[in-house]
């Protein structure tokens, strides 16, 4: 063509800021957290707002859950991974072999739906459709054992003020 090429016009600051916010929102929605302590378990699963549902990949890697997190980002799921030898892993997993996908619902009647990791998408689809069955936790949500209190360090020589 013989048309004149137009110069590149920079995007306005407001457009750049909006794009950054959208990218950050998408990253948060598809984030996969790691649970390795009682605080992680509370923050990423048990203490989630009621609009979020906790999905734990027991014995799964972060890369195993990234695709599911992206696919179900608008469904209100919060994805986390947990090592299969974590203190609460067996209680969460129930009779499903690792790696397993466990959907935990807290509240007054704590319960979980479980499936092998390979059947995770089908489990999440059935939950969204209302057809999944949740089994109650006997005795409430599995609790991460309290950390052993550390021995107080022996007072070191020379900590006193010399007068």
PDB file of N, CA, C and O in Angstrom, residues 57-118:
ATOM      1  N   UNK A  57      -4.328 -29.839  47.167  1.00  0.00           N
ATOM      2  CA  UNK A  57      -3.696 -30.947  46.453  1.00  0.00           C
ATOM      3  C   UNK A  57      -2.728 -31.616  47.405  1.00  0.00           C
ATOM      4  O   UNK A  57      -1.621 -31.123  47.631  1.00  0.00           O
ATOM      5  N   UNK A  58      -3.131 -32.735  48.005  1.00  0.00           N
ATOM      6  CA  UNK A  58      -2.278 -33.439  48.960  1.00  0.00           C
ATOM      7  C   UNK A  58      -1.312 -34.329  48.180  1.00  0.00           C
ATOM      8  O   UNK A  58      -1.732 -35.215  47.447  1.00  0.00           O
ATOM      9  N   UNK A  59      -0.034 -34.046  48.327  1.00  0.00           N
ATOM     10  CA  UNK A  59       0.984 -34.787  47.585  1.00  0.00           C
ATOM     11  C   UNK A  59       1.112 -34.322  46.148  1.00  0.00           C
ATOM     12  O   UNK A  59       1.739 -34.987  45.328  1.00  0.00           O
ATOM     13  N   UNK A  60       0.515 -33.192  45.819  1.00  0.00           N
ATOM     14  CA  UNK A  60       0.567 -32.659  44.450  1.00  0.00           C
ATOM     15  C   UNK A  60       1.564 -31.512  44.399  1.00  0.00           C
ATOM     16  O   UNK A  60       1.814 -30.848  45.393  1.00  0.00           O
ATOM     17  N   UNK A  61       2.112 -31.285  43.228  1.00  0.00           N
ATOM     18  CA  UNK A  61       3.023 -30.154  43.064  1.00  0.00           C
ATOM     19  C   UNK A  61       2.226 -28.935  42.611  1.00  0.00           C
ATOM     20  O   UNK A  61       1.076 -29.054  42.183  1.00  0.00           O
ATOM     21  N   UNK A  62       2.856 -27.782  42.706  1.00  0.00           N
ATOM     22  CA  UNK A  62       2.194 -26.543  42.290  1.00  0.00           C
ATOM     23  C   UNK A  62       1.818 -26.611  40.813  1.00  0.00           C
ATOM     24  O   UNK A  62       0.743 -26.170  40.411  1.00  0.00           O
ATOM     25  N   UNK A  63       2.690 -27.194  40.006  1.00  0.00           N
ATOM     26  CA  UNK A  63       2.408 -27.278  38.567  1.00  0.00           C
ATOM     27  C   UNK A  63       1.207 -28.179  38.283  1.00  0.00           C
ATOM     28  O   UNK A  63       0.509 -27.988  37.286  1.00  0.00           O
ATOM     29  N   UNK A  64       0.948 -29.166  39.167  1.00  0.00           N
ATOM     30  CA  UNK A  64      -0.223 -30.031  38.987  1.00  0.00           C
ATOM     31  C   UNK A  64      -1.519 -29.239  39.106  1.00  0.00           C
ATOM     32  O   UNK A  64      -2.516 -29.558  38.454  1.00  0.00           O
ATOM     33  N   UNK A  65      -1.519 -28.222  39.967  1.00  0.00           N
ATOM     34  CA  UNK A  65      -2.752 -27.485  40.238  1.00  0.00           C
ATOM     35  C   UNK A  65      -2.896 -26.196  39.441  1.00  0.00           C
ATOM     36  O   UNK A  65      -3.979 -25.620  39.396  1.00  0.00           O
ATOM     37  N   UNK A  66      -1.827 -25.743  38.806  1.00  0.00           N
ATOM     38  CA  UNK A  66      -1.881 -24.454  38.100  1.00  0.00           C
ATOM     39  C   UNK A  66      -2.947 -24.457  37.009  1.00  0.00           C
ATOM     40  O   UNK A  66      -3.699 -23.491  36.867  1.00  0.00           O
ATOM     41  N   UNK A  67      -3.030 -25.534  36.246  1.00  0.00           N
ATOM     42  CA  UNK A  67      -4.025 -25.607  35.165  1.00  0.00           C
ATOM     43  C   UNK A  67      -5.445 -25.581  35.724  1.00  0.00           C
ATOM     44  O   UNK A  67      -6.315 -24.893  35.202  1.00  0.00           O
ATOM     45  N   UNK A  68      -5.679 -26.335  36.818  1.00  0.00           N
ATOM     46  CA  UNK A  68      -7.012 -26.326  37.442  1.00  0.00           C
ATOM     47  C   UNK A  68      -7.338 -24.944  38.012  1.00  0.00           C
ATOM     48  O   UNK A  68      -8.469 -24.474  37.897  1.00  0.00           O
ATOM     49  N   UNK A  69      -6.335 -24.296  38.613  1.00  0.00           N
ATOM     50  CA  UNK A  69      -6.555 -22.969  39.184  1.00  0.00           C
ATOM     51  C   UNK A  69      -6.944 -21.971  38.100  1.00  0.00           C
ATOM     52  O   UNK A  69      -7.810 -21.128  38.306  1.00  0.00           O
ATOM     53  N   UNK A  70      -6.307 -22.070  36.947  1.00  0.00           N
ATOM     54  CA  UNK A  70      -6.648 -21.161  35.846  1.00  0.00           C
ATOM     55  C   UNK A  70      -8.049 -21.463  35.309  1.00  0.00           C
ATOM     56  O   UNK A  70      -8.843 -20.555  35.068  1.00  0.00           O
ATOM     57  N   UNK A  71      -8.357 -22.752  35.163  1.00  0.00           N
ATOM     58  CA  UNK A  71      -9.657 -23.145  34.600  1.00  0.00           C
ATOM     59  C   UNK A  71     -10.816 -22.740  35.513  1.00  0.00           C
ATOM     60  O   UNK A  71     -11.864 -22.304  35.050  1.00  0.00           O
ATOM     61  N   UNK A  72     -10.619 -22.878  36.826  1.00  0.00           N
ATOM     62  CA  UNK A  72     -11.701 -22.620  37.780  1.00  0.00           C
ATOM     63  C   UNK A  72     -11.512 -21.310  38.539  1.00  0.00           C
ATOM     64  O   UNK A  72     -12.048 -21.138  39.630  1.00  0.00           O
ATOM     65  N   UNK A  73     -10.787 -20.353  37.962  1.00  0.00           N
ATOM     66  CA  UNK A  73     -10.485 -19.103  38.671  1.00  0.00           C
ATOM     67  C   UNK A  73     -11.739 -18.297  38.993  1.00  0.00           C
ATOM     68  O   UNK A  73     -11.751 -17.541  39.957  1.00  0.00           O
ATOM     69  N   UNK A  74     -12.787 -18.438  38.231  1.00  0.00           N
ATOM     70  CA  UNK A  74     -14.010 -17.663  38.463  1.00  0.00           C
ATOM     71  C   UNK A  74     -15.029 -18.399  39.340  1.00  0.00           C
ATOM     72  O   UNK A  74     -16.096 -17.883  39.624  1.00  0.00           O
ATOM     73  N   UNK A  75     -14.698 -19.619  39.766  1.00  0.00           N
ATOM     74  CA  UNK A  75     -15.650 -20.430  40.537  1.00  0.00           C
ATOM     75  C   UNK A  75     -15.551 -20.225  42.045  1.00  0.00           C
ATOM     76  O   UNK A  75     -16.321 -20.806  42.799  1.00  0.00           O
ATOM     77  N   UNK A  76     -14.559 -19.451  42.513  1.00  0.00           N
ATOM     78  CA  UNK A  76     -14.453 -19.208  43.952  1.00  0.00           C
ATOM     79  C   UNK A  76     -13.642 -20.249  44.701  1.00  0.00           C
ATOM     80  O   UNK A  76     -13.826 -20.435  45.902  1.00  0.00           O
ATOM     81  N   UNK A  77     -12.743 -20.929  44.017  1.00  0.00           N
ATOM     82  CA  UNK A  77     -11.882 -21.908  44.674  1.00  0.00           C
ATOM     83  C   UNK A  77     -10.550 -21.259  45.015  1.00  0.00           C
ATOM     84  O   UNK A  77     -10.029 -20.452  44.249  1.00  0.00           O
ATOM     85  N   UNK A  78      -9.975 -21.621  46.162  1.00  0.00           N
ATOM     86  CA  UNK A  78      -8.628 -21.199  46.546  1.00  0.00           C
ATOM     87  C   UNK A  78      -7.764 -22.458  46.564  1.00  0.00           C
ATOM     88  O   UNK A  78      -8.020 -23.386  47.341  1.00  0.00           O
ATOM     89  N   UNK A  79      -6.771 -22.519  45.688  1.00  0.00           N
ATOM     90  CA  UNK A  79      -5.958 -23.722  45.529  1.00  0.00           C
ATOM     91  C   UNK A  79      -4.696 -23.666  46.375  1.00  0.00           C
ATOM     92  O   UNK A  79      -4.043 -22.629  46.471  1.00  0.00           O
ATOM     93  N   UNK A  80      -4.346 -24.802  46.987  1.00  0.00           N
ATOM     94  CA  UNK A  80      -3.135 -24.934  47.786  1.00  0.00           C
ATOM     95  C   UNK A  80      -2.565 -26.329  47.593  1.00  0.00           C
ATOM     96  O   UNK A  80      -3.300 -27.263  47.260  1.00  0.00           O
ATOM     97  N   UNK A  81      -1.262 -26.438  47.825  1.00  0.00           N
ATOM     98  CA  UNK A  81      -0.623 -27.752  47.814  1.00  0.00           C
ATOM     99  C   UNK A  81      -0.166 -28.090  49.225  1.00  0.00           C
ATOM    100  O   UNK A  81       0.052 -27.201  50.045  1.00  0.00           O
ATOM    101  N   UNK A  82      -0.033 -29.385  49.484  1.00  0.00           N
ATOM    102  CA  UNK A  82       0.443 -29.850  50.783  1.00  0.00           C
ATOM    103  C   UNK A  82       1.237 -31.124  50.549  1.00  0.00           C
ATOM    104  O   UNK A  82       0.836 -31.967  49.734  1.00  0.00           O
ATOM    105  N   UNK A  83       2.337 -31.253  51.244  1.00  0.00           N
ATOM    106  CA  UNK A  83       3.149 -32.466  51.120  1.00  0.00           C
ATOM    107  C   UNK A  83       2.356 -33.660  51.638  1.00  0.00           C
ATOM    108  O   UNK A  83       1.566 -33.540  52.571  1.00  0.00           O
ATOM    109  N   UNK A  84       2.583 -34.825  51.028  1.00  0.00           N
ATOM    110  CA  UNK A  84       1.824 -36.008  51.440  1.00  0.00           C
ATOM    111  C   UNK A  84       2.225 -36.498  52.828  1.00  0.00           C
ATOM    112  O   UNK A  84       1.513 -37.287  53.433  1.00  0.00           O
ATOM    113  N   UNK A  85       3.367 -36.013  53.347  1.00  0.00           N
ATOM    114  CA  UNK A  85       3.778 -36.418  54.701  1.00  0.00           C
ATOM    115  C   UNK A  85       3.505 -35.337  55.748  1.00  0.00           C
ATOM    116  O   UNK A  85       3.981 -35.415  56.865  1.00  0.00           O
ATOM    117  N   UNK A  86       2.708 -34.328  55.385  1.00  0.00           N
ATOM    118  CA  UNK A  86       2.343 -33.275  56.343  1.00  0.00           C
ATOM    119  C   UNK A  86       1.489 -33.884  57.451  1.00  0.00           C
ATOM    120  O   UNK A  86       0.788 -34.882  57.230  1.00  0.00           O
ATOM    121  N   UNK A  87       1.517 -33.296  58.666  1.00  0.00           N
ATOM    122  CA  UNK A  87       0.780 -33.883  59.805  1.00  0.00           C
ATOM    123  C   UNK A  87      -0.711 -34.085  59.581  1.00  0.00           C
ATOM    124  O   UNK A  87      -1.280 -35.016  60.128  1.00  0.00           O
ATOM    125  N   UNK A  88      -1.367 -33.236  58.781  1.00  0.00           N
ATOM    126  CA  UNK A  88      -2.806 -33.380  58.574  1.00  0.00           C
ATOM    127  C   UNK A  88      -3.147 -34.013  57.218  1.00  0.00           C
ATOM    128  O   UNK A  88      -4.310 -34.151  56.883  1.00  0.00           O
ATOM    129  N   UNK A  89      -2.143 -34.414  56.465  1.00  0.00           N
ATOM    130  CA  UNK A  89      -2.385 -34.924  55.111  1.00  0.00           C
ATOM    131  C   UNK A  89      -3.276 -36.166  55.112  1.00  0.00           C
ATOM    132  O   UNK A  89      -4.223 -36.256  54.322  1.00  0.00           O
ATOM    133  N   UNK A  90      -2.999 -37.121  55.989  1.00  0.00           N
ATOM    134  CA  UNK A  90      -3.797 -38.350  56.007  1.00  0.00           C
ATOM    135  C   UNK A  90      -5.246 -38.069  56.394  1.00  0.00           C
ATOM    136  O   UNK A  90      -6.171 -38.643  55.820  1.00  0.00           O
ATOM    137  N   UNK A  91      -5.451 -37.174  57.358  1.00  0.00           N
ATOM    138  CA  UNK A  91      -6.818 -36.849  57.789  1.00  0.00           C
ATOM    139  C   UNK A  91      -7.589 -36.159  56.670  1.00  0.00           C
ATOM    140  O   UNK A  91      -8.777 -36.419  56.476  1.00  0.00           O
ATOM    141  N   UNK A  92      -6.927 -35.274  55.925  1.00  0.00           N
ATOM    142  CA  UNK A  92      -7.601 -34.594  54.818  1.00  0.00           C
ATOM    143  C   UNK A  92      -7.885 -35.562  53.671  1.00  0.00           C
ATOM    144  O   UNK A  92      -8.958 -35.546  53.091  1.00  0.00           O
ATOM    145  N   UNK A  93      -6.902 -36.383  53.355  1.00  0.00           N
ATOM    146  CA  UNK A  93      -6.997 -37.268  52.185  1.00  0.00           C
ATOM    147  C   UNK A  93      -8.018 -38.382  52.388  1.00  0.00           C
ATOM    148  O   UNK A  93      -8.622 -38.860  51.432  1.00  0.00           O
ATOM    149  N   UNK A  94      -8.213 -38.811  53.618  1.00  0.00           N
ATOM    150  CA  UNK A  94      -9.153 -39.907  53.864  1.00  0.00           C
ATOM    151  C   UNK A  94      -8.634 -41.201  53.260  1.00  0.00           C
ATOM    152  O   UNK A  94      -7.466 -41.538  53.415  1.00  0.00           O
ATOM    153  N   UNK A  95      -9.481 -41.909  52.519  1.00  0.00           N
ATOM    154  CA  UNK A  95      -9.071 -43.188  51.941  1.00  0.00           C
ATOM    155  C   UNK A  95      -8.609 -43.074  50.493  1.00  0.00           C
ATOM    156  O   UNK A  95      -8.446 -44.078  49.812  1.00  0.00           O
ATOM    157  N   UNK A  96      -8.383 -41.853  50.010  1.00  0.00           N
ATOM    158  CA  UNK A  96      -7.907 -41.643  48.636  1.00  0.00           C
ATOM    159  C   UNK A  96      -6.384 -41.611  48.658  1.00  0.00           C
ATOM    160  O   UNK A  96      -5.783 -40.936  49.489  1.00  0.00           O
ATOM    161  N   UNK A  97      -5.760 -42.347  47.758  1.00  0.00           N
ATOM    162  CA  UNK A  97      -4.302 -42.392  47.707  1.00  0.00           C
ATOM    163  C   UNK A  97      -3.743 -41.067  47.182  1.00  0.00           C
ATOM    164  O   UNK A  97      -4.385 -40.367  46.412  1.00  0.00           O
ATOM    165  N   UNK A  98      -2.537 -40.740  47.619  1.00  0.00           N
ATOM    166  CA  UNK A  98      -1.875 -39.511  47.132  1.00  0.00           C
ATOM    167  C   UNK A  98      -1.350 -39.761  45.728  1.00  0.00           C
ATOM    168  O   UNK A  98      -0.995 -40.888  45.405  1.00  0.00           O
ATOM    169  N   UNK A  99      -1.285 -38.793  44.870  1.00  0.00           N
ATOM    170  CA  UNK A  99      -1.744 -37.425  45.087  1.00  0.00           C
ATOM    171  C   UNK A  99      -3.266 -37.334  44.971  1.00  0.00           C
ATOM    172  O   UNK A  99      -3.869 -37.979  44.124  1.00  0.00           O
ATOM    173  N   UNK A 100      -3.846 -36.551  45.862  1.00  0.00           N
ATOM    174  CA  UNK A 100      -5.300 -36.432  45.924  1.00  0.00           C
ATOM    175  C   UNK A 100      -5.713 -34.971  45.919  1.00  0.00           C
ATOM    176  O   UNK A 100      -4.952 -34.105  46.334  1.00  0.00           O
ATOM    177  N   UNK A 101      -6.906 -34.739  45.443  1.00  0.00           N
ATOM    178  CA  UNK A 101      -7.493 -33.400  45.476  1.00  0.00           C
ATOM    179  C   UNK A 101      -8.601 -33.439  46.525  1.00  0.00           C
ATOM    180  O   UNK A 101      -9.497 -34.283  46.449  1.00  0.00           O
ATOM    181  N   UNK A 102      -8.505 -32.546  47.515  1.00  0.00           N
ATOM    182  CA  UNK A 102      -9.468 -32.515  48.610  1.00  0.00           C
ATOM    183  C   UNK A 102     -10.111 -31.128  48.641  1.00  0.00           C
ATOM    184  O   UNK A 102      -9.409 -30.128  48.724  1.00  0.00           O
ATOM    185  N   UNK A 103     -11.429 -31.096  48.556  1.00  0.00           N
ATOM    186  CA  UNK A 103     -12.165 -29.831  48.640  1.00  0.00           C
ATOM    187  C   UNK A 103     -12.743 -29.752  50.043  1.00  0.00           C
ATOM    188  O   UNK A 103     -13.547 -30.588  50.435  1.00  0.00           O
ATOM    189  N   UNK A 104     -12.300 -28.749  50.803  1.00  0.00           N
ATOM    190  CA  UNK A 104     -12.669 -28.634  52.216  1.00  0.00           C
ATOM    191  C   UNK A 104     -13.685 -27.523  52.397  1.00  0.00           C
ATOM    192  O   UNK A 104     -13.491 -26.414  51.905  1.00  0.00           O
ATOM    193  N   UNK A 105     -14.763 -27.850  53.092  1.00  0.00           N
ATOM    194  CA  UNK A 105     -15.747 -26.833  53.480  1.00  0.00           C
ATOM    195  C   UNK A 105     -15.720 -26.757  54.994  1.00  0.00           C
ATOM    196  O   UNK A 105     -15.905 -27.748  55.676  1.00  0.00           O
ATOM    197  N   UNK A 106     -15.475 -25.554  55.499  1.00  0.00           N
ATOM    198  CA  UNK A 106     -15.419 -25.354  56.946  1.00  0.00           C
ATOM    199  C   UNK A 106     -16.791 -25.011  57.474  1.00  0.00           C
ATOM    200  O   UNK A 106     -17.800 -25.509  57.005  1.00  0.00           O
ATOM    201  N   UNK A 107     -16.822 -24.129  58.455  1.00  0.00           N
ATOM    202  CA  UNK A 107     -18.087 -23.705  59.020  1.00  0.00           C
ATOM    203  C   UNK A 107     -18.560 -24.604  60.136  1.00  0.00           C
ATOM    204  O   UNK A 107     -17.778 -25.308  60.773  1.00  0.00           O
ATOM    205  N   UNK A 108     -19.872 -24.601  60.376  1.00  0.00           N
ATOM    206  CA  UNK A 108     -20.434 -25.385  61.482  1.00  0.00           C
ATOM    207  C   UNK A 108     -20.311 -26.885  61.249  1.00  0.00           C
ATOM    208  O   UNK A 108     -20.166 -27.649  62.179  1.00  0.00           O
ATOM    209  N   UNK A 109     -20.436 -27.296  59.994  1.00  0.00           N
ATOM    210  CA  UNK A 109     -20.365 -28.729  59.674  1.00  0.00           C
ATOM    211  C   UNK A 109     -19.194 -28.973  58.730  1.00  0.00           C
ATOM    212  O   UNK A 109     -19.382 -29.075  57.513  1.00  0.00           O
ATOM    213  N   UNK A 110     -17.971 -29.072  59.263  1.00  0.00           N
ATOM    214  CA  UNK A 110     -16.810 -29.266  58.386  1.00  0.00           C
ATOM    215  C   UNK A 110     -16.888 -30.591  57.632  1.00  0.00           C
ATOM    216  O   UNK A 110     -17.230 -31.621  58.199  1.00  0.00           O
ATOM    217  N   UNK A 111     -16.604 -30.528  56.337  1.00  0.00           N
ATOM    218  CA  UNK A 111     -16.695 -31.726  55.503  1.00  0.00           C
ATOM    219  C   UNK A 111     -15.774 -31.582  54.304  1.00  0.00           C
ATOM    220  O   UNK A 111     -15.271 -30.509  54.025  1.00  0.00           O
ATOM    221  N   UNK A 112     -15.565 -32.697  53.616  1.00  0.00           N
ATOM    222  CA  UNK A 112     -14.645 -32.676  52.473  1.00  0.00           C
ATOM    223  C   UNK A 112     -15.137 -33.602  51.379  1.00  0.00           C
ATOM    224  O   UNK A 112     -15.777 -34.619  51.640  1.00  0.00           O
ATOM    225  N   UNK A 113     -14.823 -33.224  50.138  1.00  0.00           N
ATOM    226  CA  UNK A 113     -15.028 -34.094  48.978  1.00  0.00           C
ATOM    227  C   UNK A 113     -13.627 -34.447  48.487  1.00  0.00           C
ATOM    228  O   UNK A 113     -12.749 -33.590  48.427  1.00  0.00           O
ATOM    229  N   UNK A 114     -13.418 -35.701  48.143  1.00  0.00           N
ATOM    230  CA  UNK A 114     -12.077 -36.169  47.785  1.00  0.00           C
ATOM    231  C   UNK A 114     -12.103 -36.896  46.450  1.00  0.00           C
ATOM    232  O   UNK A 114     -13.076 -37.548  46.108  1.00  0.00           O
ATOM    233  N   UNK A 115     -10.967 -36.780  45.745  1.00  0.00           N
ATOM    234  CA  UNK A 115     -10.798 -37.526  44.490  1.00  0.00           C
ATOM    235  C   UNK A 115      -9.306 -37.649  44.214  1.00  0.00           C
ATOM    236  O   UNK A 115      -8.502 -36.873  44.732  1.00  0.00           O
ATOM    237  N   UNK A 116      -8.956 -38.618  43.389  1.00  0.00           N
ATOM    238  CA  UNK A 116      -7.574 -38.707  42.935  1.00  0.00           C
ATOM    239  C   UNK A 116      -7.274 -37.464  42.112  1.00  0.00           C
ATOM    240  O   UNK A 116      -8.176 -36.879  41.503  1.00  0.00           O
ATOM    241  N   UNK A 117      -6.018 -37.050  42.095  1.00  0.00           N
ATOM    242  CA  UNK A 117      -5.654 -35.825  41.389  1.00  0.00           C
ATOM    243  C   UNK A 117      -6.048 -35.893  39.917  1.00  0.00           C
ATOM    244  O   UNK A 117      -6.480 -34.902  39.340  1.00  0.00           O
ATOM    245  N   UNK A 118      -5.966 -37.068  39.322  1.00  0.00           N
ATOM    246  CA  UNK A 118      -6.308 -37.212  37.902  1.00  0.00           C
ATOM    247  C   UNK A 118      -7.795 -36.947  37.647  1.00  0.00           C
ATOM    248  O   UNK A 118      -8.179 -36.560  36.555  1.00  0.00           O
TER     249      UNK A 118
END
